[in-house]
Coordinates of C-alpha atoms and ligand atoms in Angstrom, one line a residue:
M1 CA 83.5 -0.2 101.7
R2 CA 86.2 -1.4 99.3
L3 CA 85.3 -4.6 97.5
L4 CA 87.9 -6.3 95.4
I5 CA 86.8 -9.1 93.1
V6 CA 89.2 -11.7 91.5
G7 CA 87.9 -12.9 88.1
G8 CA 85.9 -10.9 85.7
V9 CA 83.7 -13.4 83.9
A10 CA 80.5 -15.2 85.1
G11 CA 80.6 -15.1 88.9
G12 CA 82.9 -12.0 89.3
A13 CA 81.1 -9.7 86.8
T14 CA 77.7 -10.6 88.3
A15 CA 78.9 -9.9 91.9
A16 CA 80.4 -6.6 90.8
T17 CA 77.3 -5.3 89.1
R18 CA 74.9 -6.6 91.8
A19 CA 77.1 -4.9 94.5
R20 CA 76.8 -1.6 92.5
R21 CA 73.1 -1.9 92.1
L22 CA 72.8 -2.2 95.9
S23 CA 75.3 0.4 96.8
E24 CA 76.3 3.6 95.1
D25 CA 79.0 4.1 97.8
A26 CA 81.0 0.9 97.5
D27 CA 84.5 1.2 95.9
I28 CA 84.4 -1.9 93.5
V29 CA 87.5 -3.1 91.7
L30 CA 87.3 -6.1 89.3
F31 CA 90.6 -7.8 88.5
E32 CA 90.8 -10.0 85.5
R33 CA 94.0 -11.8 84.6
G34 CA 93.0 -12.1 80.9
F35 CA 92.2 -9.5 78.4
Y36 CA 88.4 -9.9 78.4
V37 CA 85.7 -9.6 81.0
S38 CA 82.0 -10.6 81.1
Y39 CA 81.8 -12.7 78.0
A40 CA 79.8 -15.9 77.2
N41 CA 82.2 -18.8 77.5
C42 CA 79.2 -21.0 77.1
G43 CA 78.9 -19.7 73.5
L44 CA 82.5 -20.5 72.5
P45 CA 81.8 -23.9 70.9
Y46 CA 79.2 -22.3 68.7
Y47 CA 81.5 -19.5 67.7
I48 CA 84.1 -22.1 66.7
G49 CA 81.3 -23.9 64.7
G50 CA 80.2 -20.6 63.1
E51 CA 76.6 -20.7 64.4
I52 CA 77.5 -17.6 66.4
E53 CA 79.0 -15.6 63.5
K54 CA 80.3 -12.5 65.1
R55 CA 83.0 -12.6 67.8
D56 CA 81.6 -9.4 69.3
D57 CA 78.3 -11.1 70.0
L58 CA 80.0 -13.1 72.8
F59 CA 80.6 -10.0 74.9
I60 CA 77.9 -9.4 77.5
A61 CA 79.4 -6.2 79.0
S62 CA 82.6 -4.5 77.9
P63 CA 85.0 -3.0 80.4
E64 CA 83.8 0.4 79.2
R65 CA 80.2 -0.5 79.9
L66 CA 81.1 -1.7 83.4
R67 CA 83.0 1.5 84.0
D68 CA 80.5 3.9 82.5
R69 CA 77.2 2.4 83.7
Y70 CA 78.3 0.7 86.9
R71 CA 81.4 2.8 87.9
I72 CA 83.3 -0.4 88.4
D73 CA 87.1 -0.1 88.3
V74 CA 87.8 -2.8 85.8
R75 CA 91.5 -4.0 85.6
T76 CA 92.1 -6.3 82.7
S77 CA 95.5 -8.1 82.3
Q78 CA 95.9 -7.8 86.1
E79 CA 96.4 -10.9 88.1
V80 CA 95.9 -11.2 91.8
V81 CA 99.0 -13.3 92.8
E82 CA 98.8 -13.2 96.6
I83 CA 96.4 -12.5 99.5
E84 CA 97.9 -11.1 102.7
R85 CA 95.0 -11.7 105.0
D86 CA 96.5 -10.1 108.1
K87 CA 96.9 -6.8 106.3
K88 CA 93.7 -7.3 104.2
E89 CA 95.7 -6.7 101.0
V90 CA 96.2 -8.4 97.7
K91 CA 99.3 -8.3 95.6
V92 CA 98.6 -7.7 91.9
K93 CA 100.7 -8.3 88.8
D94 CA 100.0 -6.2 85.8
H95 CA 100.8 -8.4 82.8
E96 CA 101.0 -5.4 80.4
T97 CA 103.6 -3.4 82.4
G98 CA 105.2 -6.2 84.4
E99 CA 104.6 -4.1 87.6
E100 CA 103.5 -5.5 90.9
F101 CA 101.5 -3.5 93.4
K102 CA 99.2 -3.9 96.4
E103 CA 95.5 -3.1 96.9
Q104 CA 93.6 -3.0 100.2
Y105 CA 90.2 -4.5 100.7
D106 CA 87.4 -4.6 103.3
K107 CA 85.8 -7.6 101.5
L108 CA 87.3 -9.8 98.8
I109 CA 85.4 -12.1 96.4
L110 CA 87.2 -14.9 94.7
S111 CA 85.8 -16.1 91.4
P112 CA 88.8 -17.4 89.5
G113 CA 86.9 -20.3 87.9
A114 CA 88.3 -23.7 86.9
R115 CA 90.9 -24.6 84.3
P116 CA 90.6 -27.5 81.8
I117 CA 92.4 -30.6 83.0
R118 CA 95.5 -31.2 80.9
P119 CA 97.2 -34.3 82.2
R120 CA 101.0 -34.6 81.8
L121 CA 100.8 -37.1 79.1
Q122 CA 103.6 -37.6 76.6
G123 CA 103.2 -35.2 73.7
V124 CA 100.3 -33.2 75.3
D125 CA 102.2 -29.9 74.6
S126 CA 101.9 -30.4 70.8
N127 CA 100.5 -27.4 69.1
K128 CA 97.9 -29.7 67.6
V129 CA 96.4 -30.5 71.1
F130 CA 93.9 -27.9 72.3
T131 CA 91.7 -27.2 75.3
L132 CA 88.8 -24.8 75.5
R133 CA 88.2 -22.5 78.4
D134 CA 88.3 -18.9 77.2
L135 CA 88.1 -16.6 74.2
P136 CA 91.8 -16.8 73.3
D137 CA 91.4 -20.7 73.3
S138 CA 88.5 -20.5 70.9
D139 CA 90.5 -18.1 68.7
S140 CA 93.4 -20.6 68.6
I141 CA 91.0 -23.4 67.6
K142 CA 89.2 -21.4 65.1
N143 CA 92.5 -20.1 63.5
Y144 CA 93.9 -23.6 63.4
L145 CA 90.7 -24.9 61.6
E146 CA 90.8 -22.0 59.2
R147 CA 94.6 -22.2 58.4
N148 CA 95.0 -26.0 58.1
R149 CA 93.1 -28.5 56.1
V150 CA 91.6 -30.3 59.1
A151 CA 89.9 -33.4 57.8
S152 CA 89.7 -35.2 61.2
A153 CA 89.8 -34.5 64.9
V154 CA 89.9 -36.5 68.1
V155 CA 87.8 -35.1 70.9
V156 CA 89.0 -36.6 74.2
G157 CA 86.1 -36.6 76.8
G158 CA 82.4 -37.1 76.2
G159 CA 81.1 -34.5 78.7
P160 CA 79.0 -31.4 77.6
I161 CA 82.0 -29.4 76.3
G162 CA 83.3 -32.4 74.4
M163 CA 79.9 -33.1 72.9
E164 CA 79.5 -29.4 71.9
L165 CA 82.9 -29.5 70.2
V166 CA 82.0 -32.8 68.4
E167 CA 78.9 -31.2 66.9
N168 CA 80.6 -28.0 65.9
L169 CA 83.6 -29.7 64.3
S170 CA 81.4 -32.2 62.5
R171 CA 79.2 -29.5 61.1
Q172 CA 82.3 -28.1 59.4
G173 CA 82.9 -31.4 57.7
V174 CA 85.6 -32.7 60.1
A175 CA 85.5 -36.4 60.8
V176 CA 85.3 -36.7 64.6
T177 CA 86.3 -39.5 66.9
V178 CA 85.5 -39.4 70.6
I179 CA 87.6 -41.1 73.2
E180 CA 85.9 -41.4 76.6
K181 CA 87.3 -43.3 79.5
Q182 CA 83.9 -44.2 80.9
D183 CA 81.6 -46.5 79.1
K184 CA 79.3 -43.6 78.2
V185 CA 79.2 -40.0 77.3
M186 CA 77.6 -37.2 79.4
P187 CA 78.5 -37.9 83.0
A188 CA 75.2 -36.5 84.4
L189 CA 73.3 -39.3 82.6
D190 CA 73.0 -43.0 83.5
F191 CA 74.2 -45.5 81.0
E192 CA 70.9 -46.4 79.3
M193 CA 70.0 -42.7 78.8
A194 CA 73.5 -41.9 77.4
A195 CA 73.1 -44.9 75.1
I196 CA 70.4 -43.1 73.3
L197 CA 73.0 -40.4 72.5
H198 CA 75.5 -43.0 71.5
R199 CA 73.2 -44.3 68.9
H200 CA 72.5 -40.8 67.6
L201 CA 76.3 -39.9 67.5
R202 CA 77.0 -43.1 65.5
D203 CA 74.1 -42.1 63.1
Q204 CA 76.0 -38.8 62.6
N205 CA 79.1 -40.8 61.7
I206 CA 80.9 -40.0 64.9
R207 CA 83.4 -42.7 65.9
L208 CA 83.0 -43.6 69.6
Y209 CA 85.8 -45.2 71.6
L210 CA 84.2 -45.7 75.0
G211 CA 85.9 -47.3 78.0
D212 CA 89.3 -46.2 76.7
G213 CA 91.6 -43.4 77.7
V214 CA 94.3 -41.4 75.9
K215 CA 97.9 -42.6 76.8
S216 CA 100.0 -40.3 74.7
F217 CA 100.4 -38.1 71.6
H218 CA 103.1 -37.9 69.0
E219 CA 103.6 -36.4 65.6
K220 CA 104.2 -38.5 62.5
K221 CA 104.8 -36.9 59.1
G222 CA 103.1 -33.7 60.2
R223 CA 100.0 -35.5 61.6
L224 CA 99.1 -36.1 65.2
V225 CA 98.9 -39.7 66.5
V226 CA 96.7 -40.2 69.5
S227 CA 97.5 -43.5 71.3
T228 CA 95.0 -45.0 73.7
E229 CA 95.5 -47.1 76.8
K230 CA 94.0 -50.1 75.0
G231 CA 96.7 -49.8 72.3
V232 CA 94.7 -48.1 69.5
D233 CA 96.7 -45.5 67.5
M234 CA 94.7 -42.8 65.7
E235 CA 96.2 -40.6 63.1
T236 CA 94.4 -37.2 63.0
D237 CA 94.9 -33.5 62.3
M238 CA 94.1 -32.2 65.8
A239 CA 93.0 -33.2 69.3
L240 CA 90.8 -31.4 71.8
L241 CA 91.0 -32.3 75.4
A242 CA 87.7 -31.9 77.2
I243 CA 88.2 -34.2 80.2
G244 CA 86.9 -31.9 82.8
V245 CA 88.0 -28.9 84.8
W246 CA 89.8 -28.4 88.1
P247 CA 89.2 -25.5 90.5
E248 CA 91.8 -22.6 90.4
K249 CA 92.2 -22.8 94.1
E250 CA 96.0 -22.1 94.3
L251 CA 95.6 -18.4 95.3
A252 CA 93.2 -19.4 98.2
E253 CA 95.3 -22.4 99.2
K254 CA 98.4 -20.2 99.4
A255 CA 96.5 -17.8 101.6
G256 CA 95.6 -20.6 104.0
L257 CA 91.9 -20.8 103.2
T258 CA 90.3 -24.1 103.8
I259 CA 90.2 -26.4 100.8
G260 CA 87.7 -29.3 100.8
E261 CA 88.1 -33.0 100.0
Q262 CA 86.7 -32.5 96.5
G263 CA 89.5 -30.0 95.8
G264 CA 87.4 -26.8 95.9
I265 CA 87.4 -23.8 98.3
V266 CA 85.1 -24.6 101.3
V267 CA 82.4 -21.9 101.9
D268 CA 79.4 -21.6 104.2
E269 CA 75.8 -20.9 103.2
M270 CA 76.7 -17.2 102.8
L271 CA 79.6 -18.1 100.5
R272 CA 82.2 -17.0 103.1
T273 CA 85.4 -18.9 103.1
S274 CA 87.2 -19.9 106.3
D275 CA 88.1 -16.1 106.4
P276 CA 84.9 -14.2 107.0
D277 CA 86.1 -11.2 104.9
I278 CA 86.8 -13.4 101.9
Y279 CA 84.0 -14.9 99.8
A280 CA 84.3 -17.4 97.0
I281 CA 81.9 -18.2 94.2
G282 CA 81.7 -20.1 91.0
D283 CA 83.6 -23.1 89.7
V284 CA 86.3 -22.8 92.4
I285 CA 84.1 -23.7 95.3
E286 CA 82.6 -26.9 96.7
V287 CA 78.8 -26.8 96.8
R288 CA 76.2 -28.9 98.7
D289 CA 74.4 -31.4 96.6
L290 CA 70.8 -30.9 97.8
V291 CA 69.8 -34.5 97.1
T292 CA 72.7 -36.3 98.7
G293 CA 73.8 -33.7 101.2
E294 CA 77.4 -34.3 100.1
N295 CA 79.8 -31.6 98.9
R296 CA 80.7 -31.6 95.2
L297 CA 82.2 -29.5 92.5
L298 CA 80.0 -28.1 89.8
A299 CA 81.1 -26.0 86.9
L300 CA 77.9 -24.4 85.7
A301 CA 77.1 -20.8 84.8
G302 CA 73.7 -20.6 86.6
P303 CA 75.0 -21.4 90.1
A304 CA 78.1 -19.1 89.5
N305 CA 75.8 -16.2 88.6
R306 CA 73.4 -16.9 91.6
Q307 CA 76.3 -17.2 93.9
G308 CA 77.7 -13.9 92.6
R309 CA 74.4 -12.2 93.4
A310 CA 74.1 -13.8 96.8
A311 CA 77.7 -12.9 97.9
A312 CA 77.2 -9.3 96.8
D313 CA 73.9 -9.1 98.7
T314 CA 75.5 -10.3 102.0
I315 CA 78.5 -8.1 101.6
I316 CA 76.3 -5.0 101.0
G317 CA 74.3 -5.9 104.1
R318 CA 71.4 -8.0 102.9
E319 CA 71.9 -11.5 104.2
S320 CA 71.5 -14.0 101.4
I321 CA 71.9 -17.7 101.4
F322 CA 73.0 -20.1 98.7
E323 CA 71.6 -23.4 99.7
G324 CA 73.2 -25.7 97.2
V325 CA 72.7 -27.2 93.9
W326 CA 70.7 -29.8 92.0
G327 CA 73.1 -29.7 89.0
T328 CA 70.4 -28.9 86.4
S329 CA 72.0 -28.9 83.0
I330 CA 71.2 -29.3 79.3
T331 CA 73.3 -30.0 76.2
R332 CA 72.5 -30.2 72.6
V333 CA 74.1 -33.1 70.7
F334 CA 73.3 -32.7 67.0
N335 CA 69.5 -33.1 66.7
M336 CA 69.1 -34.4 70.2
V337 CA 69.1 -32.7 73.6
A338 CA 70.2 -34.3 76.9
A339 CA 69.2 -32.7 80.2
S340 CA 69.2 -33.7 83.8
T341 CA 68.5 -32.4 87.3
G342 CA 69.1 -33.9 90.7
D343 CA 71.0 -37.1 91.1
K344 CA 71.5 -40.0 88.7
E345 CA 71.0 -43.6 89.7
E346 CA 74.7 -44.3 89.8
S347 CA 75.3 -41.6 92.4
L348 CA 72.3 -42.7 94.5
R349 CA 73.5 -46.2 94.5
D350 CA 77.1 -45.1 95.4
I351 CA 75.8 -43.4 98.6
G352 CA 73.3 -46.1 99.4
K353 CA 70.3 -43.9 99.1
P354 CA 67.1 -45.9 98.4
Y355 CA 65.3 -45.0 95.2
L356 CA 63.0 -46.3 92.5
A357 CA 63.2 -45.5 88.8
S358 CA 60.7 -45.2 86.0
F359 CA 61.2 -44.8 82.3
T360 CA 58.7 -43.2 80.0
H361 CA 58.7 -42.2 76.4
S362 CA 56.2 -39.4 75.5
Y363 CA 55.6 -37.1 72.6
H364 CA 56.7 -33.5 73.1
H365 CA 53.3 -32.3 71.8
A366 CA 50.1 -33.9 70.7
S367 CA 50.9 -37.0 68.7
Y368 CA 48.3 -36.1 66.1
Y369 CA 49.8 -32.7 65.4
P370 CA 52.6 -32.7 62.8
G371 CA 56.2 -33.0 64.0
A372 CA 55.6 -34.8 67.3
K373 CA 58.9 -36.2 68.7
R374 CA 59.3 -38.7 71.5
M375 CA 61.5 -37.9 74.5
A376 CA 62.8 -40.5 77.0
I377 CA 62.4 -39.5 80.6
K378 CA 64.0 -41.3 83.5
L379 CA 62.6 -40.3 86.9
L380 CA 64.3 -41.3 90.2
F381 CA 62.2 -41.0 93.3
G382 CA 62.0 -42.1 96.9
P383 CA 60.5 -45.6 97.5
D384 CA 58.2 -44.5 100.4
R385 CA 56.9 -41.0 99.8
G386 CA 57.9 -40.7 96.1
E387 CA 59.9 -37.5 96.6
I388 CA 61.7 -36.6 93.4
L389 CA 65.4 -37.3 93.6
G390 CA 66.5 -36.8 90.0
A391 CA 65.4 -36.7 86.4
Q392 CA 67.1 -37.2 83.0
I393 CA 65.6 -36.5 79.6
V394 CA 66.9 -37.3 76.1
G395 CA 64.9 -36.2 73.1
E396 CA 64.7 -34.0 70.1
E397 CA 62.1 -31.4 71.1
G398 CA 60.7 -29.9 74.3
V399 CA 63.4 -31.3 76.5
D400 CA 64.3 -27.9 77.9
K401 CA 60.7 -27.2 79.1
R402 CA 60.3 -30.5 80.8
I403 CA 63.6 -30.5 82.6
D404 CA 62.9 -27.1 83.9
V405 CA 59.5 -28.2 85.2
L406 CA 61.2 -31.1 86.9
A407 CA 64.0 -28.9 88.3
T408 CA 61.3 -26.6 89.8
A409 CA 59.5 -29.6 91.2
L410 CA 62.7 -30.8 92.8
K411 CA 63.3 -27.4 94.4
A412 CA 59.8 -27.3 95.7
G413 CA 60.3 -30.7 97.3
M414 CA 57.5 -32.3 95.2
T415 CA 56.7 -36.0 94.9
V416 CA 55.7 -38.0 91.9
H417 CA 52.1 -37.6 92.9
D418 CA 52.4 -33.9 92.6
L419 CA 53.7 -34.4 89.0
E420 CA 50.4 -36.2 88.2
E421 CA 48.6 -33.1 89.3
L422 CA 50.6 -30.4 87.6
E423 CA 48.4 -28.4 85.4
L424 CA 50.6 -27.6 82.4
A425 CA 49.8 -25.5 79.4
Y426 CA 48.3 -27.4 76.5
A427 CA 47.4 -26.8 72.9
P428 CA 48.4 -29.3 70.3
Q429 CA 51.5 -27.4 69.1
F430 CA 53.0 -27.1 72.6
G431 CA 52.1 -30.2 74.7
S432 CA 49.6 -32.9 75.3
A433 CA 46.6 -33.0 77.6
K434 CA 48.7 -35.5 79.4
D435 CA 52.1 -33.8 79.4
P436 CA 55.3 -35.9 79.4
V437 CA 55.9 -34.7 82.9
N438 CA 52.3 -35.8 84.0
I439 CA 52.9 -39.2 82.3
A440 CA 56.2 -39.6 84.2
G441 CA 54.3 -38.9 87.4
F442 CA 51.5 -41.4 86.5
V443 CA 53.9 -44.2 85.8
A444 CA 56.1 -43.5 88.8
S445 CA 53.0 -43.3 91.0
N446 CA 51.7 -46.6 89.6
I447 CA 55.0 -48.2 90.5
L448 CA 54.9 -46.7 94.0
K449 CA 51.3 -47.7 94.7
G450 CA 52.0 -51.3 93.4
D451 CA 49.6 -50.9 90.5
V452 CA 52.2 -52.2 88.3
H453 CA 55.3 -54.3 88.8
I454 CA 58.3 -53.6 86.6
V455 CA 61.5 -55.1 85.4
H456 CA 64.3 -52.8 84.2
W457 CA 66.2 -53.4 81.0
N458 CA 69.4 -54.4 83.0
E459 CA 67.5 -56.9 85.2
L460 CA 66.3 -59.1 82.3
G461 CA 69.6 -61.0 82.2
D462 CA 69.3 -62.1 85.8
L463 CA 65.8 -63.5 85.4
N464 CA 65.4 -67.3 85.6
K465 CA 64.2 -68.4 82.2
E466 CA 62.5 -71.4 83.7
D467 CA 59.8 -69.4 85.3
T468 CA 59.8 -66.2 83.3
M469 CA 58.5 -65.5 79.8
L470 CA 58.8 -62.3 77.8
L471 CA 55.6 -61.3 76.0
D472 CA 55.8 -58.9 73.1
V473 CA 52.4 -57.4 72.5
R474 CA 53.2 -55.3 69.4
T475 CA 51.9 -55.9 65.9
D476 CA 53.6 -58.3 63.4
E477 CA 54.6 -55.3 61.3
E478 CA 56.4 -53.6 64.2
I479 CA 58.3 -56.8 65.0
K480 CA 59.2 -57.2 61.4
Q481 CA 60.7 -53.7 61.4
T482 CA 62.6 -53.6 64.6
G483 CA 63.0 -57.2 65.8
T484 CA 62.2 -58.3 69.3
I485 CA 63.9 -59.8 72.3
M486 CA 65.1 -63.4 72.0
D487 CA 62.8 -66.1 73.3
A488 CA 59.8 -63.7 73.6
V489 CA 56.4 -65.0 72.8
H490 CA 54.3 -62.7 70.6
I491 CA 50.6 -62.0 71.1
H492 CA 49.2 -58.7 69.9
V493 CA 47.6 -56.8 72.8
D494 CA 44.2 -56.8 71.1
E495 CA 44.2 -60.6 70.8
L496 CA 45.5 -61.3 74.3
R497 CA 42.1 -61.8 76.0
D498 CA 41.2 -64.4 73.4
R499 CA 44.5 -66.3 73.6
L500 CA 45.0 -66.5 77.3
D501 CA 44.8 -70.3 77.2
E502 CA 48.1 -70.3 75.3
L503 CA 49.8 -69.0 78.4
D504 CA 51.3 -70.9 81.2
R505 CA 49.9 -69.9 84.7
D506 CA 53.1 -71.1 86.4
K507 CA 55.2 -68.4 84.6
T508 CA 55.6 -64.7 85.2
Y509 CA 55.0 -62.8 82.0
I510 CA 57.0 -59.7 81.3
A511 CA 54.9 -57.7 78.9
Y512 CA 56.4 -55.0 76.6
C513 CA 55.8 -53.1 73.4
T514 CA 57.7 -50.1 72.0
V515 CA 57.4 -47.9 75.1
S516 CA 55.4 -50.3 77.4
L517 CA 52.1 -48.4 77.2
R518 CA 50.4 -51.4 75.4
G519 CA 52.7 -53.5 77.6
Y520 CA 50.9 -51.9 80.6
I521 CA 47.5 -52.7 79.1
A522 CA 48.5 -56.3 78.6
Y523 CA 49.8 -56.4 82.2
R524 CA 46.5 -55.2 83.5
I525 CA 44.7 -57.8 81.4
L526 CA 47.0 -60.6 82.7
V527 CA 46.8 -59.7 86.4
Q528 CA 43.1 -59.4 86.3
H529 CA 42.9 -62.9 84.8
G530 CA 45.0 -64.3 87.6
F531 CA 48.3 -64.4 85.8
K532 CA 51.6 -63.3 87.3
A533 CA 53.0 -60.4 85.3
K534 CA 55.3 -57.5 85.1
I535 CA 56.2 -55.0 82.5
L536 CA 59.5 -54.2 80.9
S537 CA 60.0 -50.6 82.0
G538 CA 60.2 -48.2 79.1
G539 CA 59.8 -51.1 76.6
M540 CA 62.0 -51.6 73.5
E541 CA 62.9 -47.9 73.5
T542 CA 64.7 -48.2 76.8
W543 CA 66.0 -51.7 76.3
S544 CA 67.6 -51.4 72.8
P545 CA 70.1 -48.5 73.0
P546 CA 72.1 -49.9 76.0
L547 CA 72.0 -53.4 74.5
E548 CA 73.4 -52.1 71.3
D549 CA 76.2 -50.6 73.3
I550 CA 76.8 -53.7 75.2
A551 CA 77.0 -55.6 71.9
E552 CA 79.4 -53.0 70.6
R553 CA 81.7 -53.8 73.5
E554 CA 81.4 -57.5 72.8
T555 CA 80.4 -58.4 76.4
R556 CA 77.7 -60.7 75.5
K557 CA 76.4 -62.8 78.4
Q558 CA 75.5 -66.2 76.9
G559 CA 72.0 -67.4 77.7
S560 CA 70.7 -64.1 78.9
F561 CA 68.4 -61.5 77.3
S562 CA 71.2 -59.0 77.3
S563 CA 72.8 -58.6 73.9
K564 CA 72.1 -57.1 70.6
D565 CA 72.4 -60.6 69.1
D566 CA 69.4 -61.5 71.2
I567 CA 67.3 -59.1 69.1
R568 CA 65.5 -61.5 66.8
T569 CA 64.9 -59.9 63.4
A570 CA 61.9 -61.5 61.8
Ligands
FAD601 C1 83.4 -23.9 76.4 C2 82.5 -23.8 77.7 C3 81.2 -24.0 77.5 C4 80.3 -23.9 78.7 N1 79.0 -24.1 78.5 C5 78.2 -24.0 79.6 C6 76.8 -24.1 79.5 O1 76.3 -24.3 78.4 N2 76.0 -24.0 80.6 C7 76.6 -23.8 81.8 O2 75.9 -23.7 82.8 N3 77.9 -23.6 82.0 C8 78.7 -23.7 80.9 N4 80.1 -23.6 81.0 C9 80.6 -23.3 82.4 C10 80.5 -21.9 82.8 O3 81.1 -21.1 81.8 C11 81.3 -21.7 84.2 O4 80.6 -22.5 85.1 C12 81.3 -20.3 84.6 O5 81.9 -19.5 83.7 C13 82.0 -20.2 86.0 O6 82.1 -18.9 86.4 P1 83.4 -18.4 87.3 O7 83.1 -17.0 87.6 O8 83.5 -19.4 88.4 O9 84.6 -18.6 86.4 P2 85.0 -18.0 84.9 O10 83.7 -17.6 84.3 O11 85.8 -19.0 84.3 O12 85.8 -16.8 85.3 C14 87.0 -16.9 86.0 C15 87.9 -15.7 85.5 O13 88.9 -15.5 86.6 C16 90.1 -15.1 86.0 N5 91.2 -15.3 87.0 C17 91.6 -16.5 87.5 N6 92.5 -16.3 88.5 C18 92.7 -15.0 88.5 C19 93.5 -14.2 89.3 N7 94.4 -14.7 90.2 N8 93.5 -12.8 89.1 C20 92.7 -12.3 88.2 N9 91.8 -13.0 87.4 C21 91.8 -14.4 87.6 C22 90.2 -16.1 84.8 O14 91.1 -15.5 83.8 C23 88.8 -16.1 84.3 O15 88.5 -15.2 83.3 C24 80.9 -23.6 79.9 C25 82.3 -23.4 80.1 C26 83.1 -23.5 78.9 C27 84.6 -23.3 79.1

């Protein structure tokens, strides 16, 4: 069995080693266009920032290791330029010798990855404009930083790679500006969750230009000028384009393999392309989104590795299925961590899938134990059964553990009621007797059972002020410190029972506090005394960050509860 593999990094190297572990007889050849195989491209931003000090630490397996331990014929600097399917041959160009030659295959795996999008904008070819995909790219960026006095940089794109670059440049004393076409960073998050990061980024002195795109680049007196679509010109020392990646599908396309609507190679559950002897894995393929059932592109190392393993299994004779993805991902942004799994609200709305949402803010370990940090959890779930559809978490500590629990729950097809029952490890340093995941389950379950009625932060502006009243149940001290929402009445939760006669029974009261835990207690008091009530989901902690953003964009809706100016400071 002669197995040829195109692409020697995440998916390709995994497929090659897995195939060898299953078969001592297979003849395995790994072609890599570049100079390096099996390295950690996920570590590149941290190498640029200096957190990973030694370049050698980025290598997972050298060509020698792959040859000696796995007897894989590793061909670096050799690019597969054509597939002749009828002859089951590939044409290979050796970039060192310039020679072209052919190799035969029984089975072929394509794992060529995805390249950074570099739009044909005026001036984009300047040597001060960089993209980051591979080790040579990171060498170029690092060399540029070392050889030039880089005081400022513009990062175009607020996705995970953009955010990692922002952090790693900023930690080296570079003043960073982010330009992002959407109104938020981190595409996997909904707006109000991303807004928590916006606040954090601004606290780190990062300038955010949201809702604006780059139009062109030009050089002026040795500096780079980045011009935006909205007419802003920014003078800077360098720019990094991190606006997404696009599948390297050209080889497959030229060979007549089916390309899907999203732009990736179409594969079946066994990762076979439209030619059963050719498999494709990694960033180049379209995968099934397991929540929506739609095909999508997903550039993540975990799926690429799992697909490499599954394709090798099938080729060696153990049928293995790759069902699809939930898109579980995590990114550090300075002192915060953003993670998500499953679908976000925006996507569910787009495809018309019914859902409910809950917001909770819980400490990552027992609040009485020193160092407890709050994390925000947004849970999306089905309105009937409460099946989990997606989760997003933003916080400082413990985010990785909770997103992985939720990703596992998603895979297991669990409901929010199951989350209530999860028995998670607890000692004060590690969690709480009611873990943040349990609490997310309790709250979602309360919503589902009708034990509580909620209003989300973005629904306040639509409420009729004639029959609705906001009720802040925090202490005077807290309100003095953070302000409250305009027109809210203030009665501390502990005084509420004694002051019910101050309330109007014709109105619906929307109770809230910092995270709406005391808001929930107030709600229970009110409804049991015959008042109409709801709670502001997630309280001030969910309401304030997006409102700050909206204020930043100067889109204040007069007369609503929807702007930062509506936060009354006492
Ligand atoms: C800076 C950065 C940070 C990242 N961080 C994370 C992270 O934290 N978590 C995460 O899950 N994912 C992360 N990713 C994404 C992850 O690295 C990719 O999803 C994964 O590497 C995809 O694997 P792949 O095998 O499809 O492609 P790649 O790993 O990109 O490998 C493709 C290889 O194929 C070679 N090639 C292409 N065409 C040919 C050809 N015709 N002939 C020979 N060789 C060819 C290319 O040179 C390339 O080396 C990051 C990516 C980058 C760039």
